[in-house]
mmCIF file with all atom_site columns, C-alpha atoms in Angstrom:
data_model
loop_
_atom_site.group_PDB
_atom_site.id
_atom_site.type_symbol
_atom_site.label_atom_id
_atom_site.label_alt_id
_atom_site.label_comp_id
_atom_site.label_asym_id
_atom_site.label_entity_id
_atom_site.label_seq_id
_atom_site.pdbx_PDB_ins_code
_atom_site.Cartn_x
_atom_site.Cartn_y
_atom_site.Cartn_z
_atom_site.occupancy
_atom_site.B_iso_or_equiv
_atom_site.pdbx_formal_charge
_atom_site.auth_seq_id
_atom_site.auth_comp_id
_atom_site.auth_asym_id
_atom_site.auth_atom_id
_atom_site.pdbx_PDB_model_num
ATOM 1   C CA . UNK A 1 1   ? -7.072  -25.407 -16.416 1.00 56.00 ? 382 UNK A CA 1
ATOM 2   C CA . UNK A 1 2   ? -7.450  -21.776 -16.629 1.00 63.00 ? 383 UNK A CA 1
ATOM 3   C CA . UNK A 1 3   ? -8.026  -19.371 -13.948 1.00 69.00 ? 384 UNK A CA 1
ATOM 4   C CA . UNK A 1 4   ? -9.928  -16.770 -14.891 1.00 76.00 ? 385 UNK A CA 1
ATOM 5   C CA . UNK A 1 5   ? -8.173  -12.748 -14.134 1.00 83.00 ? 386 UNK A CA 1
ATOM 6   C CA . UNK A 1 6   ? -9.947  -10.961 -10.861 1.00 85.00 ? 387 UNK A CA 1
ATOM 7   C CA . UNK A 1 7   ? -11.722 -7.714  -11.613 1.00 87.00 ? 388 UNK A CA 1
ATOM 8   C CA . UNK A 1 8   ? -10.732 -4.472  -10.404 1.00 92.00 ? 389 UNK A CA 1
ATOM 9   C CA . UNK A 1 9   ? -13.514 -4.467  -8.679  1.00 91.00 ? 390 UNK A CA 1
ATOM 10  C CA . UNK A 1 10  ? -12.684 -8.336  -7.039  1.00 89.00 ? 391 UNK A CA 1
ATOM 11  C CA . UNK A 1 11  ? -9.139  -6.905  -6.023  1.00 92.00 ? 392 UNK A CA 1
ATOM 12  C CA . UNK A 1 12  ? -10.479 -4.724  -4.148  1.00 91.00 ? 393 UNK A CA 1
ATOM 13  C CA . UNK A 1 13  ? -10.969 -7.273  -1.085  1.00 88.00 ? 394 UNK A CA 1
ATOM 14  C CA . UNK A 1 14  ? -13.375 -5.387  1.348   1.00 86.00 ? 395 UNK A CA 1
ATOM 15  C CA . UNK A 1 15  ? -12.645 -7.991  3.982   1.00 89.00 ? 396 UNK A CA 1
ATOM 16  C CA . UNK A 1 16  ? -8.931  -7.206  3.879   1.00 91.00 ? 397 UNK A CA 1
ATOM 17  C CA . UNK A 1 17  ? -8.081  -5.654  7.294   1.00 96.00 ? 398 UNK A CA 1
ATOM 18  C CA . UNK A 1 18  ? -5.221  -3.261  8.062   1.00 97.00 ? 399 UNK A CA 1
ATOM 19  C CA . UNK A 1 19  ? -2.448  -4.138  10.093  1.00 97.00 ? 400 UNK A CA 1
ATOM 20  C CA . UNK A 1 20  ? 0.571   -1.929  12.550  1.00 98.00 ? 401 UNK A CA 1
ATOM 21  C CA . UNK A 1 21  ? 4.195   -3.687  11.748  1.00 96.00 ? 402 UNK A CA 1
ATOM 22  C CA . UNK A 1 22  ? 7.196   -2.544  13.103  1.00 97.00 ? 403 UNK A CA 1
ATOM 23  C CA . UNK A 1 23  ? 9.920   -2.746  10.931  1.00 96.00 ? 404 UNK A CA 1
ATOM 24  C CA . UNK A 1 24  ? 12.957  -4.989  11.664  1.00 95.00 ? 405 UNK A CA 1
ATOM 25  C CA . UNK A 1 25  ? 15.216  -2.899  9.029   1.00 96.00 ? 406 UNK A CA 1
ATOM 26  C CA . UNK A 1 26  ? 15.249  0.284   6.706   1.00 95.00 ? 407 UNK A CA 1
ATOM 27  C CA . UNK A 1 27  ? 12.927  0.185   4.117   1.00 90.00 ? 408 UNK A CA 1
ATOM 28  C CA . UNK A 1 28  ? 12.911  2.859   1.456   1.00 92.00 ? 409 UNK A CA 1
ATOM 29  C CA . UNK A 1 29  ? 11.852  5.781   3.338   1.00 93.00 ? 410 UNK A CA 1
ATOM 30  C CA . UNK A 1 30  ? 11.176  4.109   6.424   1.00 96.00 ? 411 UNK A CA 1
ATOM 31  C CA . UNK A 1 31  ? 14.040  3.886   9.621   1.00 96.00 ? 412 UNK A CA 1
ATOM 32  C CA . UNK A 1 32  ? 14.028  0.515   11.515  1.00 97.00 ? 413 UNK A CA 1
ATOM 33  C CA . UNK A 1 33  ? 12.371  0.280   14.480  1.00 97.00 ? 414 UNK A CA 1
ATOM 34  C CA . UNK A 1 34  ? 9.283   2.280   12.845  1.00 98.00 ? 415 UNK A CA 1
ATOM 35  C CA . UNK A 1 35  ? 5.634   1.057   12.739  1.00 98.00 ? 416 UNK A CA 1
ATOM 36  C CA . UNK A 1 36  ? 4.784   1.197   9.297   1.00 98.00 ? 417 UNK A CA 1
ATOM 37  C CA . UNK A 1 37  ? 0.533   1.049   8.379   1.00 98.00 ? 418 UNK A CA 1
ATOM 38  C CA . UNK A 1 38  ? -0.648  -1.570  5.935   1.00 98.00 ? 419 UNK A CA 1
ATOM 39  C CA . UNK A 1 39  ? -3.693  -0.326  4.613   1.00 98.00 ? 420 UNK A CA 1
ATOM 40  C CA . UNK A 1 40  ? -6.022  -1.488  2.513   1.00 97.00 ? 421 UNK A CA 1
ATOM 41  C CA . UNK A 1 41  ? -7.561  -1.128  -0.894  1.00 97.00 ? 422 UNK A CA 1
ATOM 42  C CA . UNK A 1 42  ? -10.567 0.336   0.781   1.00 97.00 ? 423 UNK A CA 1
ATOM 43  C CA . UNK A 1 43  ? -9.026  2.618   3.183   1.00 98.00 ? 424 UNK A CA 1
ATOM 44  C CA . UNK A 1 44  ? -7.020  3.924   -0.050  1.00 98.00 ? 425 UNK A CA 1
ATOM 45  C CA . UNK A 1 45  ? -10.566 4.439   -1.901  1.00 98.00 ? 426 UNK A CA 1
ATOM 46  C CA . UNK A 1 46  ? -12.049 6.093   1.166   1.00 98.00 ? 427 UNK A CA 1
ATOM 47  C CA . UNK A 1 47  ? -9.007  8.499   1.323   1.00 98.00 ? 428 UNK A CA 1
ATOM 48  C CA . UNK A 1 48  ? -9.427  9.442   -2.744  1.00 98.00 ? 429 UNK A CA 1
ATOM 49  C CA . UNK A 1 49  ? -13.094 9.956   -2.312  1.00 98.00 ? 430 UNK A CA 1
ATOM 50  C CA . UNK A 1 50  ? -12.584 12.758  -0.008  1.00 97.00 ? 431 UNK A CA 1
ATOM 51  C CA . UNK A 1 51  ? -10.292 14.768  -2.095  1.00 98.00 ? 432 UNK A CA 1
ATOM 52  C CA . UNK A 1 52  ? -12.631 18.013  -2.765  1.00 97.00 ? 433 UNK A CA 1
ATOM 53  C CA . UNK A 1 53  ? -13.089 18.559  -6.279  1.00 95.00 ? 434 UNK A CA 1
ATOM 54  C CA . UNK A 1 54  ? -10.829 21.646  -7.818  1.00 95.00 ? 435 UNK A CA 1
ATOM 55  C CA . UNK A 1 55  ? -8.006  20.236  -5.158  1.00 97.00 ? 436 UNK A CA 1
ATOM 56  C CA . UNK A 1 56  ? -5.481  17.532  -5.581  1.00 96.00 ? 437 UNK A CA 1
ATOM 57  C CA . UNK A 1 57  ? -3.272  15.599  -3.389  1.00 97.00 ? 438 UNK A CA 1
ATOM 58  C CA . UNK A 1 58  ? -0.199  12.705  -3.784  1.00 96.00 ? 439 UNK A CA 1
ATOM 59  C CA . UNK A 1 59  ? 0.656   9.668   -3.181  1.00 96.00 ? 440 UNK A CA 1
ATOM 60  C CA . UNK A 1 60  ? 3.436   11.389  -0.487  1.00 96.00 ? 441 UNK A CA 1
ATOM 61  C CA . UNK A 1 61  ? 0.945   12.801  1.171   1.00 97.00 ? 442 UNK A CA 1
ATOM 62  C CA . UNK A 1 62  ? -1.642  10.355  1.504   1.00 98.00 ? 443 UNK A CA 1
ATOM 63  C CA . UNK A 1 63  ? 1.130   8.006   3.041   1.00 98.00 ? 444 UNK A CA 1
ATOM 64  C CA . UNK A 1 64  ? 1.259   10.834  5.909   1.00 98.00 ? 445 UNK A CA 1
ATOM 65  C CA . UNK A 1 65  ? -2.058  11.722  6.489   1.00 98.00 ? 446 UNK A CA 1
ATOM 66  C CA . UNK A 1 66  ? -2.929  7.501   6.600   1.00 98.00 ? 447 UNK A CA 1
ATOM 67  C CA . UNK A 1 67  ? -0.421  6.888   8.843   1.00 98.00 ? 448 UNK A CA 1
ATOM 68  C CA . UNK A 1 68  ? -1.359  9.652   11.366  1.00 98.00 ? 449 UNK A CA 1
ATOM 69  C CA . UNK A 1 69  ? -4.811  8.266   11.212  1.00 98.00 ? 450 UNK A CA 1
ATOM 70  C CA . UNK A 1 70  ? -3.664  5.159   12.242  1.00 98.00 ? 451 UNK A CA 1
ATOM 71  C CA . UNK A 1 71  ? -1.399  6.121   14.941  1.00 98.00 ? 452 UNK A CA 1
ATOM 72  C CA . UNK A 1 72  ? 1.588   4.603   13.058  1.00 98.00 ? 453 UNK A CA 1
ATOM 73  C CA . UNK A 1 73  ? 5.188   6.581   12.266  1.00 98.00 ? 454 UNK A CA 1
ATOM 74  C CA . UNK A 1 74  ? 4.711   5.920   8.228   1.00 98.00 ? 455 UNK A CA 1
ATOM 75  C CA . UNK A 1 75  ? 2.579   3.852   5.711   1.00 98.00 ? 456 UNK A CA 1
ATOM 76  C CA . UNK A 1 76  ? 4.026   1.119   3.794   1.00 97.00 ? 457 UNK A CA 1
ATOM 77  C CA . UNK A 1 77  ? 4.789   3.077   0.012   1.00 97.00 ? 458 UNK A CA 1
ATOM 78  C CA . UNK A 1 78  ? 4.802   -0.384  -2.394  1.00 96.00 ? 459 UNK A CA 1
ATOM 79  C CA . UNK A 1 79  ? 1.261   -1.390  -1.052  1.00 97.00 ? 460 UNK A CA 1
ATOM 80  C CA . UNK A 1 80  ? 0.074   2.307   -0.680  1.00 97.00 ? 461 UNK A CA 1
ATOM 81  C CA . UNK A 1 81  ? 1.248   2.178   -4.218  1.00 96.00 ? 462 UNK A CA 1
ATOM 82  C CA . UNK A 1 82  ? -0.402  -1.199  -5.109  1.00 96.00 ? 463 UNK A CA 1
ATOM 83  C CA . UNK A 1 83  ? -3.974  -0.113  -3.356  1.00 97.00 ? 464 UNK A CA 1
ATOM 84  C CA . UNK A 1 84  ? -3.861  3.149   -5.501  1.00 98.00 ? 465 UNK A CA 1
ATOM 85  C CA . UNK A 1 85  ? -3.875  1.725   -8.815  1.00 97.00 ? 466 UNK A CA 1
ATOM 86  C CA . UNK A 1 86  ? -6.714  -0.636  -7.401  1.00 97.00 ? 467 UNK A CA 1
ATOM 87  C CA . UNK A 1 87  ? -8.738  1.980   -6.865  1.00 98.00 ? 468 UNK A CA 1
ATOM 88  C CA . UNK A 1 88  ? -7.713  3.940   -10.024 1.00 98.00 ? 469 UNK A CA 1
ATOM 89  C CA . UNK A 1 89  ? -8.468  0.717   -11.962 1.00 97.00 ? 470 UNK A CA 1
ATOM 90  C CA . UNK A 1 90  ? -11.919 0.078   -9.953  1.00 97.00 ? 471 UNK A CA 1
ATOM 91  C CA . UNK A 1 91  ? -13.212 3.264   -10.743 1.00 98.00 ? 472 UNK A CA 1
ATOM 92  C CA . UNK A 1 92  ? -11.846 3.201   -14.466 1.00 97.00 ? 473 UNK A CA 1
ATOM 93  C CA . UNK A 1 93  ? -13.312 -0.127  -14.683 1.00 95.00 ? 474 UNK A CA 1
ATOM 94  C CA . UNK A 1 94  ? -16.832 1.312   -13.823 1.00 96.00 ? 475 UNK A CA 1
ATOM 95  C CA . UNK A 1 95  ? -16.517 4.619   -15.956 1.00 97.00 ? 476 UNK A CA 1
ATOM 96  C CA . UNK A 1 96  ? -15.928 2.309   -18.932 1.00 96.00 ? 477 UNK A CA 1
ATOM 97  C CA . UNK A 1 97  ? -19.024 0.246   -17.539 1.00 96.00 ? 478 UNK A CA 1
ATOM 98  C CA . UNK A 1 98  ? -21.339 3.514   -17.984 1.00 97.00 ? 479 UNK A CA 1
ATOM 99  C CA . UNK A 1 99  ? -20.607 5.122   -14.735 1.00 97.00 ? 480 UNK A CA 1
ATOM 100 C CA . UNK A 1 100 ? -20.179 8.979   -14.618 1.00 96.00 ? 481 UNK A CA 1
ATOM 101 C CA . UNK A 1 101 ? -17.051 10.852  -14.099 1.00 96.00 ? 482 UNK A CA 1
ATOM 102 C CA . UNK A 1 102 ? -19.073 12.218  -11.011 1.00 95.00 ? 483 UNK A CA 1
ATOM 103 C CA . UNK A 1 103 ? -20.043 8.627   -10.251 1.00 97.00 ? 484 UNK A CA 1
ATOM 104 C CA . UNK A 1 104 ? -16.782 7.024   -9.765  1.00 98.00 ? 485 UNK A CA 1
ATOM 105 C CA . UNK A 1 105 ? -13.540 7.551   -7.254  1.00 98.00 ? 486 UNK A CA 1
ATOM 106 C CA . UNK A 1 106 ? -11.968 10.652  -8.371  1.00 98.00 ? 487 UNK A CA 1
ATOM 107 C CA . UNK A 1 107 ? -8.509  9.297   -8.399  1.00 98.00 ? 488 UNK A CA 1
ATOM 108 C CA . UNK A 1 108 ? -7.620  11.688  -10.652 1.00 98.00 ? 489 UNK A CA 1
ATOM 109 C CA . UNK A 1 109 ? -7.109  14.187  -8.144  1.00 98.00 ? 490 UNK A CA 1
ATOM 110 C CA . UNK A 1 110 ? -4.300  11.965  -6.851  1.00 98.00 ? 491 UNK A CA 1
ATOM 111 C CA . UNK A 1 111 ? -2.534  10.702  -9.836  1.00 97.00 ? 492 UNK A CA 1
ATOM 112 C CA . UNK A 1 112 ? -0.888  13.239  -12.298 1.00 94.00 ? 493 UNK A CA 1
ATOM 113 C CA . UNK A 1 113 ? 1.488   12.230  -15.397 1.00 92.00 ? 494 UNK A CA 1
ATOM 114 C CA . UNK A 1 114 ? 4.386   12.709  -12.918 1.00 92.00 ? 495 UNK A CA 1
ATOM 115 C CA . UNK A 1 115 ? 3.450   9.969   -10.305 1.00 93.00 ? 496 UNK A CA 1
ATOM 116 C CA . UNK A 1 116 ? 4.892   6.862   -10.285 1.00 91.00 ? 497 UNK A CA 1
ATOM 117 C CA . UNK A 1 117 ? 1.362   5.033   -10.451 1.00 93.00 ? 498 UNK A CA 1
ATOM 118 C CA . UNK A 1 118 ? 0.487   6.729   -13.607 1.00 94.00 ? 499 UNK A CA 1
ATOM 119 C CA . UNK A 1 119 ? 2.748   5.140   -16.511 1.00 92.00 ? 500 UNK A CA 1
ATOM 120 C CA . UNK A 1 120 ? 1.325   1.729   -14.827 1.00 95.00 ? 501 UNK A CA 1
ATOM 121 C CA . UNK A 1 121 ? -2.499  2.350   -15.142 1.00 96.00 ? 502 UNK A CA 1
ATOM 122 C CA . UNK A 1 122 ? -3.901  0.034   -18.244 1.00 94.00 ? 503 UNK A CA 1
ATOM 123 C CA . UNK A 1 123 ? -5.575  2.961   -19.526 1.00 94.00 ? 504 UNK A CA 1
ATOM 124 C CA . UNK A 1 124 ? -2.980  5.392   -19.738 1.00 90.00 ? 505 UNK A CA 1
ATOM 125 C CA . UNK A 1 125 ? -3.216  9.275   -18.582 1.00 93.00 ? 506 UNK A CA 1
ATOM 126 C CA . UNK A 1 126 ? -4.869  10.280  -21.819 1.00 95.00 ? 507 UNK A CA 1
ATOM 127 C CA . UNK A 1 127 ? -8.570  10.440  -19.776 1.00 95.00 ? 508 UNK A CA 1
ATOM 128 C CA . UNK A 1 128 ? -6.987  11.353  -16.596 1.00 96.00 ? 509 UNK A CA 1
ATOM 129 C CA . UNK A 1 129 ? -5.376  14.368  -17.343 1.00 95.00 ? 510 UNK A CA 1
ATOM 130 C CA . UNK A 1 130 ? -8.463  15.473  -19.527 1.00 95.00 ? 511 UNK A CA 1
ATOM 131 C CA . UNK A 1 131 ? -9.913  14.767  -16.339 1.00 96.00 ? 512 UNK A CA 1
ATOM 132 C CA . UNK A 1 132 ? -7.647  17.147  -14.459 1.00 96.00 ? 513 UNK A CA 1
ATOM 133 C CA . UNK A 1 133 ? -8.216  19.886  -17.047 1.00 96.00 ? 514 UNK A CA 1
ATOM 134 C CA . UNK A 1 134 ? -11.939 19.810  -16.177 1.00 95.00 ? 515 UNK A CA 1
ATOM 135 C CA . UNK A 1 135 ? -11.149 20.414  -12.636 1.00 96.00 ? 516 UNK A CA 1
ATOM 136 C CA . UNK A 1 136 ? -8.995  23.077  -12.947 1.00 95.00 ? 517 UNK A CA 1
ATOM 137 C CA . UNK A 1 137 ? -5.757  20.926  -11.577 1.00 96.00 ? 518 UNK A CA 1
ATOM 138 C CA . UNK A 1 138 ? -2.507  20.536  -13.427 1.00 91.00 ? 519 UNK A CA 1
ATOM 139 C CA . UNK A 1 139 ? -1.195  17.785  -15.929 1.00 81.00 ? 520 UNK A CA 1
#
């Protein structure tokens, strides 16, 4: 039996909720004893969709601003990581469905060649970047 591959769009898991952990040890940037945000896909998308066009913004400090949001000391970086190239996908996935540029998340204005989500997107940074150019931001 076969299961078939979830969309983008399917990963995406509106009913996913957020969630305050404190952590019991370090974890990459994190101290123990912090409370670390889990977001979620959605909160991610929400966060890229308000990136003003012309500007751009990273990974870095979309962690911050989240967590502040969420009253927490940091947000988790492998599933703030994770819920970016959802969205990235998502939006990639409509675009290629015959969505506009202006129709879809602008996660361009978050990913560049030099972050760490970019050499994993299944579309590579070809279209991204031209993106970028359009927008005035760099490569």
């Amino acid at each position: 039996m076969t299961t078939k591959k979830k969309s983008w769009k399917e990963k995406m898991n509106p009913k996913a909720q957020w969630q305050l952990e404190k952590t019991t040890k370090k974890f990459a940037d994190i101290p123990e004893g912090a409370t670390m945000l889990i977001a979620t896909p959605t909160i991610v998308e929400d966060y890229v969709k308000n990136i003003p066009e012309g500007s751009s913004s990273n990974i870095q400090q979309m962690r911050k601003d989240l967590a502040a949001t969420y009253h927490a000391d940091f947000a988790c970086p492998v599933t703030s990581g994770i819920f970016l190239r959802i969205v990235a996908e998502k939006a990639y996935e409509e675009y290629i469905e015959g969505k506009s540029p202006e129709e879809i998340v602008p996660f361009w204005r978050i990913i560049d060649k030099k972050s760490p989500t970019a050499k994993k997107l299944t579309f590579g940074m070809e279209w991204v970047s031209a993106q970028r150019k359009s927008e005035g931001l760099p490569e």
